[in-house]
């Protein structure tokens, strides 16, 4: 019988046949909200030739990745992985692709999943949004250990606070994706995990428990990363904030990029309750310390 | 609406049912589902959108407007 690993993410118990970079759960039973299983390898003829998502319906999505395999995400409850045939054990390489799979499954469960990395300062969460390659993880790597702690990378699950007051941010996967260059320039406070998916340029790193927050915390503000010549932090009008949230949340890609009513209302509620700030900055390592200091200063400004 | 298609005081106005709205504090936004675009509403637009969630007689609309904006609202064209 295969070993089953039990974890918890955003209050949902997860049982997985492969190890995941998530905090374990002390509860031994209680029923899994989500199951992750490794199925039989794909026949060679069915191996995917390109990376893509196929949403057959809101409750049925398939992520394909060449030389790795397919992940079927169903009904907010099940992720089934079918690997390509390979002489090597590639189970560790699923860890990078499981992050978007978990975004999809939580989206199916009706949760609001931001494409954001996050840190915690003085017990409050701050999210950094932006498209792939915008520099979210690099900025997080620079912030962690300089008065802030790691909360999540690439996927930030948020929900309204009790009684409709504010929003809460959940800790995510204990993993951060970085270019080697970024790691060197930000100072190494992370241990190397290795490649997260085949042919990846970035590698996975693990923040130390001392630098991490493993509890749900109030979400104080969100930043969206933008390129510019000068460093500036500006709070966006709520309607602009809504547009930014729709662009930087998982779910908009379902059904030809059109937001669904629930997703639209969730982003609206978040925009109404949590300030969204545009962080404009030059994208060069020489400016990174100054950008970090500007972000920390704005975090401390009520 | 009368048979010629013109508005009258008895014409009933209401927001269409398949356009989700969200409250952005004093502002609001409306999602147009067919094309996936959303439209921002300022304070006045948000007020009218909220009132139009229920059916409103066109003849009552100036009164509805005044009840929401008081003296400031009376400056505009009725």
Short mmCIF file of C-alpha atoms in Angstrom, two decimals:
data_model
loop_
_atom_site.label_atom_id
_atom_site.label_comp_id
_atom_site.label_asym_id
_atom_site.label_seq_id
_atom_site.Cartn_x
_atom_site.Cartn_y
_atom_site.Cartn_z
CA UNK A 1 0.00 0.00 0.00
CA UNK A 2 1.35 3.43 -0.95
CA UNK A 3 2.16 5.96 1.73
CA UNK A 4 -0.31 8.85 2.03
CA UNK A 5 0.94 12.27 3.10
CA UNK A 6 -1.52 14.60 4.85
CA UNK A 7 -1.31 18.39 4.64
CA UNK A 8 -3.42 21.46 5.13
CA UNK A 9 -3.84 24.46 2.84
CA UNK A 10 -6.29 27.30 3.57
CA UNK A 11 -8.10 25.12 6.09
CA UNK A 12 -8.57 22.24 3.63
CA UNK A 13 -7.12 18.81 4.44
CA UNK A 14 -5.10 17.38 1.56
CA UNK A 15 -4.08 13.75 1.15
CA UNK A 16 -1.39 13.07 -1.41
CA UNK A 17 0.46 10.04 -2.69
CA UNK A 18 3.48 12.27 -3.41
CA UNK A 19 5.24 14.62 -1.02
CA UNK A 20 4.14 18.24 -1.24
CA UNK A 21 5.94 21.36 0.06
CA UNK A 22 3.10 22.16 2.47
CA UNK A 23 2.82 22.15 6.25
CA UNK A 24 1.69 18.78 7.58
CA UNK A 25 -1.52 18.42 9.51
CA UNK A 26 -1.76 16.93 12.97
CA UNK A 27 -5.29 15.65 12.36
CA UNK A 28 -5.07 12.00 11.33
CA UNK A 29 -8.60 11.64 10.06
CA UNK A 30 -11.55 13.76 9.17
CA UNK A 31 -11.74 13.15 5.45
CA UNK A 32 -9.66 14.76 2.74
CA UNK A 33 -11.06 17.83 1.04
CA UNK A 34 -8.58 17.30 -1.78
CA UNK A 35 -6.78 14.16 -2.95
CA UNK A 36 -3.63 14.10 -5.07
CA UNK A 37 -2.87 10.79 -6.75
CA UNK A 38 -0.25 9.50 -9.16
CA UNK A 39 -1.91 7.34 -11.83
CA UNK A 40 -0.46 5.01 -14.46
CA UNK A 41 2.00 6.56 -16.97
CA UNK A 42 0.56 7.93 -20.20
CA UNK A 43 0.95 5.81 -23.33
CA UNK A 44 3.79 7.28 -25.41
CA UNK A 45 1.36 8.30 -28.16
CA UNK A 46 -0.61 10.44 -25.68
CA UNK A 47 2.39 12.34 -24.29
CA UNK A 48 1.72 16.10 -24.47
CA UNK A 49 3.68 18.10 -27.03
CA UNK A 50 3.04 21.54 -25.55
CA UNK A 51 2.23 23.16 -22.24
CA UNK A 52 -1.38 24.24 -21.91
CA UNK A 53 -4.58 24.22 -19.89
CA UNK A 54 -7.77 22.70 -21.24
CA UNK A 55 -10.94 23.63 -19.33
CA UNK A 56 -13.55 21.13 -20.44
CA UNK A 57 -15.97 22.66 -17.96
CA UNK A 58 -15.70 24.77 -14.83
CA UNK A 59 -15.25 21.58 -12.79
CA UNK A 60 -12.92 19.72 -15.15
CA UNK A 61 -9.51 21.03 -16.20
CA UNK A 62 -6.41 19.34 -17.57
CA UNK A 63 -2.89 20.77 -17.40
CA UNK A 64 -0.44 19.29 -19.90
CA UNK A 65 3.32 19.68 -19.81
CA UNK A 66 5.78 18.15 -22.29
CA UNK A 67 8.03 15.39 -20.95
CA UNK A 68 6.24 15.51 -17.59
CA UNK A 69 2.64 14.47 -18.23
CA UNK A 70 -0.93 15.54 -17.52
CA UNK A 71 -2.74 16.64 -14.38
CA UNK A 72 -6.51 16.35 -14.27
CA UNK A 73 -8.13 18.74 -11.79
CA UNK A 74 -11.74 17.81 -11.01
CA UNK A 75 -14.66 19.07 -8.96
CA UNK A 76 -12.53 20.93 -6.44
CA UNK A 77 -11.60 17.59 -4.88
CA UNK A 78 -9.20 15.60 -7.03
CA UNK A 79 -5.86 16.05 -8.79
CA UNK A 80 -4.77 12.98 -10.75
CA UNK A 81 -1.28 13.01 -12.25
CA UNK A 82 -0.39 10.85 -15.24
CA UNK A 83 3.34 11.05 -15.92
CA UNK A 84 5.08 10.49 -19.22
CA UNK A 85 7.09 7.31 -19.31
CA UNK A 86 10.57 8.05 -18.06
CA UNK A 87 13.40 5.92 -16.69
CA UNK A 88 13.97 8.57 -14.00
CA UNK A 89 11.81 9.34 -11.00
CA UNK A 90 10.40 12.79 -11.85
CA UNK A 91 8.00 13.07 -8.94
CA UNK A 92 9.87 16.10 -7.55
CA UNK A 93 9.32 17.96 -10.82
CA UNK A 94 5.59 17.92 -10.28
CA UNK A 95 6.03 20.30 -7.35
CA UNK A 96 6.27 23.37 -9.58
CA UNK A 97 3.28 22.39 -11.69
CA UNK A 98 1.18 21.49 -8.70
CA UNK A 99 1.00 25.16 -7.72
CA UNK A 100 -1.19 26.09 -10.75
CA UNK A 101 -3.10 22.83 -10.22
CA UNK A 102 -3.90 23.90 -6.67
CA UNK A 103 -4.89 27.35 -7.93
CA UNK A 104 -7.34 25.65 -10.31
CA UNK A 105 -8.76 23.31 -7.68
CA UNK A 106 -9.28 26.10 -5.15
CA UNK A 107 -10.90 28.15 -7.92
CA UNK A 108 -13.27 25.22 -8.50
CA UNK A 109 -14.01 25.29 -4.76
CA UNK A 110 -15.05 28.94 -5.06
CA UNK A 111 -11.97 30.41 -3.38
CA UNK A 112 -10.22 33.58 -4.55
CA UNK A 113 -6.68 32.70 -5.67
CA UNK A 114 -4.36 35.57 -6.51
CA UNK A 115 -1.38 35.18 -8.81
CA UNK A 116 0.76 36.78 -6.14
CA UNK A 117 3.63 36.23 -3.78
CA UNK A 118 3.34 37.46 -0.21
CA UNK A 119 5.30 38.44 2.86
CA UNK A 120 4.29 39.20 6.39
CA UNK A 121 5.38 42.24 8.43
CA UNK A 122 4.29 42.93 12.00
CA UNK A 123 1.63 40.22 11.76
CA UNK A 124 0.06 41.57 8.56
CA UNK A 125 0.23 40.15 5.04
CA UNK A 126 1.27 42.09 1.94
CA UNK A 127 0.81 40.56 -1.51
CA UNK A 128 2.89 41.29 -4.61
CA UNK A 129 1.03 40.76 -7.89
CA UNK A 130 2.23 40.70 -11.47
CA UNK A 131 2.48 38.42 -14.49
CA UNK A 132 5.07 35.64 -14.78
CA UNK A 133 8.56 37.12 -14.85
CA UNK A 134 7.50 40.45 -13.31
CA UNK A 135 9.89 40.03 -10.38
CA UNK A 136 7.51 39.00 -7.59
CA UNK A 137 9.72 36.22 -6.24
CA UNK A 138 12.90 38.29 -6.52
CA UNK A 139 11.34 41.08 -4.48
CA UNK A 140 10.03 38.58 -1.92
CA UNK A 141 13.53 37.05 -1.68
CA UNK A 142 14.91 40.52 -1.04
CA UNK A 143 12.25 41.33 1.58
CA UNK A 144 12.50 38.09 3.57
CA UNK A 145 14.98 38.49 6.39
CA UNK A 146 14.84 42.29 6.16
CA UNK A 147 12.00 42.85 8.57
CA UNK A 148 9.53 40.61 6.77
CA UNK A 149 8.78 36.89 6.69
CA UNK A 150 7.82 34.55 3.85
CA UNK A 151 4.13 33.76 3.45
CA UNK A 152 3.66 32.44 -0.10
CA UNK A 153 5.07 32.46 -3.62
CA UNK A 154 3.09 32.58 -6.85
CA UNK A 155 -0.26 31.58 -5.30
CA UNK A 156 -1.97 33.57 -2.57
CA UNK A 157 -5.28 32.28 -1.24
CA UNK A 158 -7.40 35.00 0.36
CA UNK A 159 -10.85 35.08 1.93
CA UNK A 160 -13.06 37.66 3.64
CA UNK A 161 -12.47 38.04 7.36
CA UNK A 162 -15.04 37.00 9.94
CA UNK A 163 -18.04 39.31 10.02
CA UNK A 164 -17.07 40.74 6.64
CA UNK A 165 -14.19 42.73 8.12
CA UNK A 166 -11.17 42.95 5.85
CA UNK A 167 -9.52 39.96 4.21
CA UNK A 168 -7.31 37.13 5.42
CA UNK A 169 -4.28 35.67 3.62
CA UNK A 170 -3.29 32.01 3.95
CA UNK A 171 0.28 30.68 3.95
CA UNK A 172 1.02 28.78 0.75
CA UNK A 173 3.57 26.30 -0.51
CA UNK A 174 6.92 26.46 1.30
CA UNK A 175 8.72 27.03 -1.94
CA UNK A 176 10.02 29.98 -3.93
CA UNK A 177 11.02 30.00 -7.60
CA UNK A 178 14.12 32.02 -8.39
CA UNK A 179 16.66 32.57 -11.12
CA UNK A 180 20.16 31.75 -9.95
CA UNK A 181 21.07 35.42 -10.49
CA UNK A 182 18.24 36.56 -8.23
CA UNK A 183 19.36 34.23 -5.47
CA UNK A 184 22.92 35.56 -5.57
CA UNK A 185 21.82 39.21 -5.61
CA UNK A 186 19.28 38.90 -2.81
CA UNK A 187 21.52 36.99 -0.41
CA UNK A 188 20.92 33.32 0.16
CA UNK A 189 18.52 32.63 3.00
CA UNK A 190 16.96 29.67 1.22
CA UNK A 191 17.99 26.08 0.74
CA UNK A 192 18.09 24.71 -2.79
CA UNK A 193 15.34 22.26 -3.70
CA UNK A 194 16.24 21.74 -7.34
CA UNK A 195 14.42 21.95 -10.63
CA UNK A 196 10.66 22.35 -10.24
CA UNK A 197 9.65 21.27 -13.72
CA UNK A 198 11.42 20.03 -16.84
CA UNK A 199 13.57 22.57 -18.72
CA UNK A 200 12.87 25.21 -16.06
CA UNK A 201 15.20 28.20 -15.97
CA UNK A 202 14.21 28.96 -12.40
CA UNK A 203 14.93 26.62 -9.53
CA UNK A 204 12.99 25.95 -6.39
CA UNK A 205 14.22 27.09 -2.99
CA UNK A 206 12.83 26.57 0.48
CA UNK A 207 12.67 29.36 3.07
CA UNK A 208 13.73 28.40 6.57
CA UNK A 209 10.94 27.92 9.12
CA UNK A 210 12.42 30.82 11.11
CA UNK A 211 11.80 33.11 8.12
CA UNK A 212 8.27 31.81 7.42
CA UNK A 213 4.80 32.49 8.74
CA UNK A 214 2.64 29.36 8.85
CA UNK A 215 -0.60 30.88 10.11
CA UNK A 216 -3.40 32.85 8.45
CA UNK A 217 -2.92 36.60 8.85
CA UNK A 218 -4.90 39.76 7.97
CA UNK A 219 -4.23 41.05 4.45
CA UNK A 220 -3.18 44.68 4.80
CA UNK A 221 -2.36 45.70 1.22
CA UNK A 222 -1.60 44.42 -2.25
CA UNK A 223 1.00 45.74 -4.68
CA UNK A 224 1.06 45.33 -8.44
CA UNK A 225 4.55 45.46 -9.96
CA UNK A 226 5.06 47.86 -12.86
CA UNK A 227 8.17 48.88 -14.76
CA UNK A 228 9.31 52.51 -14.73
CA UNK A 229 12.33 54.76 -14.39
CA UNK A 230 11.61 55.95 -10.86
CA UNK A 231 10.52 54.18 -7.69
CA UNK A 232 6.97 55.18 -6.74
CA UNK A 233 4.13 53.68 -4.71
CA UNK A 234 0.62 54.90 -5.49
CA UNK A 235 -2.73 53.64 -4.20
CA UNK A 236 -5.05 52.87 -7.13
CA UNK A 237 -8.68 54.02 -7.40
CA UNK A 238 -10.97 51.10 -6.55
CA UNK A 239 -12.17 50.57 -10.12
CA UNK A 240 -8.57 50.34 -11.36
CA UNK A 241 -7.82 48.03 -8.44
CA UNK A 242 -10.66 45.76 -9.55
CA UNK A 243 -9.14 45.54 -13.04
CA UNK A 244 -5.74 44.65 -11.57
CA UNK A 245 -7.28 41.95 -9.36
CA UNK A 246 -9.18 40.41 -12.27
CA UNK A 247 -5.96 40.34 -14.31
CA UNK A 248 -3.89 38.86 -11.50
CA UNK A 249 -6.17 36.18 -10.15
CA UNK A 250 -6.64 32.60 -11.21
CA UNK A 251 -9.95 32.04 -12.87
CA UNK A 252 -10.04 34.72 -15.53
CA UNK A 253 -8.43 32.24 -17.94
CA UNK A 254 -11.46 29.98 -17.69
CA UNK A 255 -13.95 30.39 -20.54
CA UNK A 256 -11.99 32.53 -22.99
CA UNK A 257 -10.65 34.96 -20.43
CA UNK A 258 -14.08 36.20 -19.38
CA UNK A 259 -14.54 36.62 -15.64
CA UNK A 260 -17.38 34.71 -14.06
CA UNK A 261 -19.90 36.44 -11.78
CA UNK A 262 -18.60 34.90 -8.54
CA UNK A 263 -14.99 35.71 -9.41
CA UNK A 264 -15.99 39.27 -10.39
CA UNK A 265 -17.82 39.83 -7.10
CA UNK A 266 -14.96 38.35 -5.06
CA UNK A 267 -12.44 40.66 -6.75
CA UNK A 268 -14.82 43.59 -6.18
CA UNK A 269 -15.13 42.80 -2.49
CA UNK A 270 -11.35 42.57 -2.22
CA UNK A 271 -10.89 45.89 -4.08
CA UNK A 272 -13.41 47.55 -1.76
CA UNK A 273 -11.70 46.32 1.41
CA UNK A 274 -7.96 46.13 0.74
CA UNK A 275 -5.86 48.88 -0.85
CA UNK A 276 -4.12 47.98 -4.10
CA UNK A 277 -0.94 49.96 -4.70
CA UNK A 278 0.98 50.28 -7.94
CA UNK A 279 4.69 49.79 -7.30
CA UNK A 280 6.59 51.35 -10.19
CA UNK A 281 10.33 50.65 -10.21
CA UNK A 282 13.32 50.17 -12.49
CA UNK A 283 13.90 46.48 -13.16
CA UNK A 284 17.57 46.18 -12.33
CA UNK A 285 19.37 44.50 -9.50
CA UNK A 286 21.20 47.74 -8.62
CA UNK A 287 17.84 49.26 -7.62
CA UNK A 288 16.57 46.26 -5.67
CA UNK A 289 17.61 47.45 -2.19
CA UNK A 290 16.04 50.87 -2.78
CA UNK A 291 12.82 49.23 -4.06
CA UNK A 292 12.74 46.97 -1.00
CA UNK A 293 13.16 49.98 1.31
CA UNK A 294 10.37 51.88 -0.48
CA UNK A 295 8.03 48.90 -0.12
CA UNK A 296 8.81 48.51 3.58
CA UNK A 297 8.29 52.25 4.12
CA UNK A 298 4.89 52.06 2.41
CA UNK A 299 3.96 49.00 4.51
CA UNK A 300 4.63 51.04 7.63
CA UNK A 301 2.57 53.99 6.36
CA UNK A 302 -1.07 53.71 7.34
CA UNK B 1 -43.15 52.10 -22.65
CA UNK B 2 -46.08 53.12 -24.89
CA UNK B 3 -46.83 51.33 -28.20
CA UNK B 4 -44.69 53.82 -30.19
CA UNK B 5 -41.65 52.92 -28.08
CA UNK B 6 -41.36 56.29 -26.27
CA UNK B 7 -40.78 56.54 -22.55
CA UNK B 8 -43.66 57.74 -20.37
CA UNK B 9 -44.02 58.32 -16.62
CA UNK B 10 -45.49 54.82 -16.32
CA UNK B 11 -42.56 53.13 -18.06
CA UNK B 12 -40.83 50.70 -15.75
CA UNK B 13 -37.02 50.64 -15.65
CA UNK B 14 -34.88 47.87 -14.13
CA UNK B 15 -31.33 46.61 -14.35
CA UNK B 16 -31.01 43.54 -16.57
CA UNK B 17 -30.63 40.38 -14.55
CA UNK B 18 -27.52 38.94 -16.19
CA UNK B 19 -25.16 41.84 -15.43
CA UNK B 20 -23.47 41.18 -12.08
CA UNK B 21 -22.54 44.28 -10.12
CA UNK B 22 -20.09 44.73 -7.30
CA UNK B 23 -20.00 47.39 -4.65
CA UNK B 24 -16.69 49.29 -4.47
CA UNK B 25 -17.51 51.34 -1.36
CA UNK B 26 -19.10 54.49 -2.80
CA UNK B 27 -18.39 53.38 -6.39
CA UNK B 28 -19.49 50.24 -8.23
CA UNK B 29 -18.69 48.13 -11.27
CA UNK B 30 -20.91 46.22 -13.66
CA UNK B 31 -19.80 43.15 -15.57
CA UNK B 32 -21.11 42.71 -19.10
CA UNK B 33 -21.11 38.92 -19.35
CA UNK B 34 -21.30 38.47 -23.15
CA UNK B 35 -17.98 40.22 -23.81
CA UNK B 36 -16.38 39.86 -20.37
CA UNK B 37 -15.82 43.61 -20.01
CA UNK B 38 -16.59 45.53 -16.86
CA UNK B 39 -17.67 49.14 -16.52
CA UNK B 40 -16.89 51.39 -13.58
CA UNK B 41 -19.67 53.51 -12.07
CA UNK B 42 -19.02 56.69 -10.11
CA UNK B 43 -21.04 57.63 -7.03
CA UNK B 44 -24.06 58.74 -9.08
CA UNK B 45 -23.93 55.68 -11.31
CA UNK B 46 -23.60 53.38 -8.30
CA UNK B 47 -26.63 55.04 -6.68
CA UNK B 48 -28.76 54.64 -9.81
CA UNK B 49 -27.58 51.08 -10.37
CA UNK B 50 -28.56 50.15 -6.83
CA UNK B 51 -32.05 51.70 -7.25
CA UNK B 52 -32.52 49.92 -10.58
CA UNK B 53 -32.06 46.50 -9.00
CA UNK B 54 -35.80 46.82 -8.25
CA UNK B 55 -38.30 48.08 -10.86
CA UNK B 56 -38.65 51.86 -10.85
CA UNK B 57 -41.32 53.93 -12.64
CA UNK B 58 -39.71 56.57 -14.83
CA UNK B 59 -42.14 59.10 -13.38
CA UNK B 60 -40.69 58.47 -9.92
CA UNK B 61 -37.03 58.75 -10.90
CA UNK B 62 -36.51 62.48 -10.06
CA UNK B 63 -37.96 61.84 -6.59
CA UNK B 64 -35.69 58.80 -6.19
CA UNK B 65 -32.71 60.86 -7.24
CA UNK B 66 -33.53 63.68 -4.82
CA UNK B 67 -33.98 61.26 -1.95
CA UNK B 68 -30.41 60.05 -2.49
CA UNK B 69 -28.64 63.32 -3.15
CA UNK B 70 -30.70 65.92 -1.27
CA UNK B 71 -30.15 69.53 -2.29
CA UNK B 72 -27.06 68.71 -4.32
CA UNK B 73 -29.12 66.45 -6.55
CA UNK B 74 -31.70 69.13 -7.29
CA UNK B 75 -29.23 71.21 -9.27
CA UNK B 76 -29.32 68.84 -12.26
CA UNK B 77 -31.90 68.53 -14.98
CA UNK B 78 -34.97 66.59 -13.90
#
